[in-house]
Amino acid sequence: EAGVAQSPRYKIIEKRQSVAFWCNPISGHATLYWYQQILGQGPKLLIQFQNNGVVDDSQLPKDRFSAERLKGVDSTLKIQPAKLEDSAVYLCASSSPSGISYNEQFFGPGTRLTVL
Amino acid sequence: GNSVTQMEGPVTLSEEAFLTINCTYTATGYPSLFWYVQYPGEGLQLLLKATKADDKGSNKGFEATYRKETTSFHLEKGSVQVSDSAVYFCALAGYSTLTFGKGTMLLVSP
């Protein structure tokens, strides 16, 4: 079974530029998550999708971050304009909800963003 | 809200030494508890989990016991290997969202 795919793996941009990250979850997984992992910290949830609907985006900085999952499969996370403090690893994860309790999340390799 | 506190690293050990990485949590209700591992250049992988009090999760020689009375989920391994060098994250889950600790880097030397 293929894992969660992310691209690009690395990206370097200058502040005020825009950038987009792509995620392809495990086939059949209805739930998709985007996390931000700043160096030296644990991942922080940015947004959670259930199919193509947003379940939780309470920690997404909506003035500059946006995410979509139009067909309920792939997802794109965009930052516009980027700030220095956005330098981090952006992780995508997916899970297959059973409606019972917590379901294991499977993580992609992440995209390392450096903002200069 | 939910939070996880784990010991700061790096933890530096020689091969075959005993490992303990402390983790304590604050949560409402009865969360599930996890340890994730992140090897260099790779994504997070679930190492082990426990879903209720007194459960013991185990995998690859690692163990952790869900202690509700001390709100702890310490990770242990009896004999570490160089290949165990990685960053270890303690996490808890309410329903579908994970709350992570800051991570503890483990460095094992031959």
CSV table of C-alpha atoms in Angstrom, one decimal:
chain,number,residue,atom,x,y,z
A,1,GLU,CA,0.0,0.0,0.0
A,2,ALA,CA,1.4,3.4,-1.0
A,3,GLY,CA,1.9,5.9,1.8
A,4,VAL,CA,1.1,9.5,2.0
A,5,ALA,CA,2.9,11.4,-0.8
A,6,GLN,CA,4.0,15.0,-0.5
A,7,SER,CA,5.8,17.4,-2.9
A,8,PRO,CA,8.0,19.2,-3.1
A,9,ARG,CA,10.3,17.8,-0.4
A,10,TYR,CA,12.2,21.1,-0.1
A,11,LYS,CA,11.4,24.7,-0.9
A,12,ILE,CA,13.3,27.9,-0.4
A,13,ILE,CA,11.6,31.2,-1.0
A,14,GLU,CA,12.0,34.8,-0.1
A,15,LYS,CA,9.7,36.5,2.3
A,16,ARG,CA,6.5,38.0,0.8
A,17,GLN,CA,6.6,35.3,-2.0
A,18,SER,CA,3.9,32.6,-2.2
A,19,VAL,CA,4.3,28.9,-2.1
A,20,ALA,CA,2.1,25.8,-2.4
A,21,PHE,CA,2.5,22.3,-1.1
A,22,TRP,CA,0.7,19.2,-2.4
A,23,CYS,CA,-0.4,16.1,-0.6
A,24,ASN,CA,-1.9,12.8,-1.9
A,25,PRO,CA,-3.3,10.7,1.0
A,26,ILE,CA,-3.5,7.0,1.3
A,27,SER,CA,-6.1,5.6,-1.1
A,28,GLY,CA,-9.5,5.5,0.6
A,29,HIS,CA,-8.6,7.7,3.6
A,30,ALA,CA,-11.4,10.2,4.0
A,31,THR,CA,-9.6,12.4,6.6
A,32,LEU,CA,-6.6,14.5,5.7
A,33,TYR,CA,-4.6,16.7,8.0
A,34,TRP,CA,-1.9,19.4,7.5
A,35,TYR,CA,0.5,20.1,10.4
A,36,GLN,CA,3.2,22.7,10.8
A,37,GLN,CA,6.4,21.5,12.6
A,38,ILE,CA,8.7,24.3,13.6
A,39,LEU,CA,12.3,23.3,14.4
A,40,GLY,CA,12.5,22.0,18.0
A,41,GLN,CA,8.8,21.7,18.4
A,42,GLY,CA,6.1,19.0,17.9
A,43,PRO,CA,3.8,19.2,15.0
A,44,LYS,CA,0.9,21.6,15.3
A,45,LEU,CA,-2.4,20.9,13.5
A,46,LEU,CA,-3.3,23.6,10.9
A,47,ILE,CA,-6.3,22.1,9.3
A,48,GLN,CA,-8.3,18.9,9.1
A,49,PHE,CA,-10.5,17.8,6.2
A,50,GLN,CA,-13.2,15.1,6.2
A,51,ASN,CA,-13.6,14.3,2.5
A,52,ASN,CA,-13.7,17.8,1.0
A,53,GLY,CA,-15.2,19.6,4.0
A,54,VAL,CA,-13.2,21.4,6.7
A,55,VAL,CA,-13.6,19.9,10.2
A,56,ASP,CA,-11.1,22.1,12.1
A,57,ASP,CA,-9.1,25.1,10.9
A,58,SER,CA,-9.0,26.9,14.2
A,59,GLN,CA,-5.2,27.2,14.2
A,60,LEU,CA,-4.8,28.1,10.5
A,61,PRO,CA,-3.5,31.7,10.0
A,62,LYS,CA,-6.3,32.5,7.6
A,63,ASP,CA,-4.8,35.9,6.6
A,64,ARG,CA,-2.0,34.1,4.8
A,65,PHE,CA,-2.6,30.4,4.8
A,66,SER,CA,-5.3,28.6,2.7
A,67,ALA,CA,-6.0,25.0,2.0
A,68,GLU,CA,-8.3,23.1,-0.2
A,69,ARG,CA,-9.3,19.5,-1.0
A,70,LEU,CA,-11.7,20.0,-3.9
A,71,LYS,CA,-12.4,16.4,-4.9
A,72,GLY,CA,-11.9,14.8,-1.5
A,73,VAL,CA,-8.6,13.3,-2.4
A,74,ASP,CA,-5.5,15.4,-3.0
A,75,SER,CA,-5.0,18.6,-1.0
A,76,THR,CA,-3.0,21.8,-1.5
A,77,LEU,CA,-1.8,24.1,1.2
A,78,LYS,CA,-0.8,27.6,0.2
A,79,ILE,CA,1.0,30.5,1.9
A,80,GLN,CA,0.7,34.0,0.5
A,81,PRO,CA,2.6,36.0,1.4
A,82,ALA,CA,5.2,34.0,3.3
A,83,LYS,CA,6.9,35.4,6.5
A,84,LEU,CA,10.2,34.4,8.0
A,85,GLU,CA,8.4,32.6,10.9
A,86,ASP,CA,6.7,30.3,8.4
A,87,SER,CA,10.0,28.4,8.0
A,88,ALA,CA,9.1,24.9,9.1
A,89,VAL,CA,8.3,21.4,7.9
A,90,TYR,CA,4.8,21.0,6.7
A,91,LEU,CA,3.4,17.5,7.3
A,92,CYS,CA,0.4,15.9,5.7
A,93,ALA,CA,-1.3,13.0,7.3
A,94,SER,CA,-4.4,10.9,6.5
A,95,SER,CA,-6.6,8.5,8.4
A,96,SER,CA,-9.6,6.3,7.7
A,97,PRO,CA,-12.3,7.2,10.2
A,98,SER,CA,-14.3,4.3,11.7
A,99,GLY,CA,-16.6,6.6,13.8
A,100,ILE,CA,-15.6,4.8,17.0
A,101,SER,CA,-12.6,6.7,18.4
A,102,TYR,CA,-9.2,7.9,17.4
A,103,ASN,CA,-8.0,6.5,14.2
A,104,GLU,CA,-4.3,6.2,13.4
A,105,GLN,CA,-2.9,8.9,11.3
A,106,PHE,CA,-0.3,8.1,8.7
A,107,PHE,CA,2.2,10.8,7.9
A,108,GLY,CA,4.0,11.8,4.7
A,109,PRO,CA,7.7,12.7,4.6
A,110,GLY,CA,6.9,16.4,4.8
A,111,THR,CA,8.0,19.5,2.9
A,112,ARG,CA,10.8,21.6,4.4
A,113,LEU,CA,10.1,25.3,3.8
A,114,THR,CA,12.9,27.9,4.3
A,115,VAL,CA,11.8,31.5,4.1
A,116,LEU,CA,14.8,34.0,3.6
B,1,GLY,CA,-6.9,22.3,26.9
B,2,ASN,CA,-4.8,19.2,26.1
B,3,SER,CA,-1.0,19.4,26.5
B,4,VAL,CA,2.0,17.0,26.5
B,5,THR,CA,5.3,17.6,28.2
B,6,GLN,CA,8.3,15.4,27.5
B,7,MET,CA,11.9,15.6,28.7
B,8,GLU,CA,14.2,17.7,26.7
B,9,GLY,CA,17.0,16.2,24.7
B,10,PRO,CA,19.3,15.3,23.3
B,11,VAL,CA,19.5,12.0,25.2
B,12,THR,CA,22.9,10.5,24.5
B,13,LEU,CA,23.5,6.8,25.2
B,14,SER,CA,25.9,4.1,24.4
B,15,GLU,CA,24.6,1.0,22.5
B,16,GLU,CA,22.9,-1.5,24.8
B,17,ALA,CA,22.1,1.1,27.5
B,18,PHE,CA,18.7,1.4,29.0
B,19,LEU,CA,16.5,4.1,27.7
B,20,THR,CA,13.7,6.1,29.5
B,21,ILE,CA,12.1,9.2,27.9
B,22,ASN,CA,9.6,10.8,30.3
B,23,CYS,CA,6.2,12.0,29.1
B,24,THR,CA,3.4,13.6,31.1
B,25,TYR,CA,0.1,14.9,29.9
B,26,THR,CA,-2.9,17.1,30.7
B,27,ALA,CA,-6.2,16.3,29.2
B,28,THR,CA,-9.9,16.2,29.7
B,29,GLY,CA,-11.7,12.9,29.5
B,30,TYR,CA,-9.8,9.7,28.6
B,31,PRO,CA,-7.4,10.3,25.8
B,32,SER,CA,-5.4,7.7,23.9
B,33,LEU,CA,-1.7,8.0,24.2
B,34,PHE,CA,1.0,7.5,21.6
B,35,TRP,CA,4.7,7.5,20.9
B,36,TYR,CA,5.8,8.5,17.4
B,37,VAL,CA,9.3,8.3,16.0
B,38,GLN,CA,10.9,10.4,13.3
B,39,TYR,CA,14.0,9.1,11.7
B,40,PRO,CA,16.3,11.6,9.9
B,41,GLY,CA,14.7,12.8,6.6
B,42,GLU,CA,11.5,10.7,7.1
B,43,GLY,CA,8.0,11.4,8.3
B,44,LEU,CA,6.5,10.5,11.6
B,45,GLN,CA,5.8,6.8,12.3
B,46,LEU,CA,3.6,5.4,15.0
B,47,LEU,CA,5.8,3.5,17.4
B,48,LEU,CA,3.2,2.3,20.0
B,49,LYS,CA,0.0,3.3,21.5
B,50,ALA,CA,-2.3,2.7,24.6
B,51,THR,CA,-6.0,3.5,24.6
B,52,LYS,CA,-6.9,3.1,28.3
B,53,ALA,CA,-5.4,3.3,31.8
B,54,ASP,CA,-2.9,0.5,32.6
B,55,ASP,CA,-2.6,-0.5,29.0
B,56,LYS,CA,0.9,-1.3,27.9
B,57,GLY,CA,1.9,-0.5,24.3
B,58,SER,CA,4.9,-2.2,22.9
B,59,ASN,CA,6.8,-2.4,19.6
B,60,LYS,CA,10.4,-3.1,18.4
B,61,GLY,CA,11.5,-3.6,22.1
B,62,PHE,CA,10.0,-0.3,23.2
B,63,GLU,CA,7.3,-0.2,25.9
B,64,ALA,CA,5.2,2.5,27.5
B,65,THR,CA,2.4,2.1,30.2
B,66,TYR,CA,-0.6,4.4,30.4
B,67,ARG,CA,-0.6,5.6,34.0
B,68,LYS,CA,-3.7,7.6,34.7
B,69,GLU,CA,-2.8,8.2,38.4
B,70,THR,CA,0.4,10.0,37.4
B,71,THR,CA,-0.8,11.2,34.0
B,72,SER,CA,2.3,9.7,32.5
B,73,PHE,CA,3.3,7.6,29.5
B,74,HIS,CA,7.1,7.1,29.8
B,75,LEU,CA,8.9,5.3,26.9
B,76,GLU,CA,11.4,2.6,27.8
B,77,LYS,CA,13.7,0.2,26.0
B,78,GLY,CA,16.0,-2.2,27.7
B,79,SER,CA,18.9,-2.2,25.2
B,80,VAL,CA,19.1,0.6,22.6
B,81,GLN,CA,20.8,0.2,19.2
B,82,VAL,CA,22.5,2.8,17.0
B,83,SER,CA,19.5,2.4,14.6
B,84,ASP,CA,17.2,3.8,17.4
B,85,SER,CA,18.8,7.2,16.9
B,86,ALA,CA,15.8,9.4,16.1
B,87,VAL,CA,13.4,12.0,17.5
B,88,TYR,CA,10.6,10.6,19.7
B,89,PHE,CA,7.3,12.4,20.1
B,90,CYS,CA,4.8,11.7,22.8
B,91,ALA,CA,1.2,12.5,21.8
B,92,LEU,CA,-2.4,12.3,23.0
B,93,ALA,CA,-5.6,12.1,21.1
B,94,GLY,CA,-9.1,13.2,22.1
B,95,TYR,CA,-11.3,12.2,19.3
B,96,SER,CA,-9.6,12.7,16.0
B,97,THR,CA,-6.9,15.3,16.7
B,98,LEU,CA,-3.4,14.7,18.0
B,99,THR,CA,-1.5,17.0,20.5
B,100,PHE,CA,2.2,16.4,20.4
B,101,GLY,CA,5.0,17.1,22.8
B,102,LYS,CA,8.1,18.9,21.6
B,103,GLY,CA,10.1,15.8,20.9
B,104,THR,CA,13.2,14.2,22.4
B,105,MET,CA,16.2,13.5,20.3
B,106,LEU,CA,18.0,10.2,21.0
B,107,LEU,CA,21.5,9.7,19.9
B,108,VAL,CA,23.0,6.2,20.3
B,109,SER,CA,26.7,5.7,19.9
B,110,PRO,CA,28.5,2.4,19.1
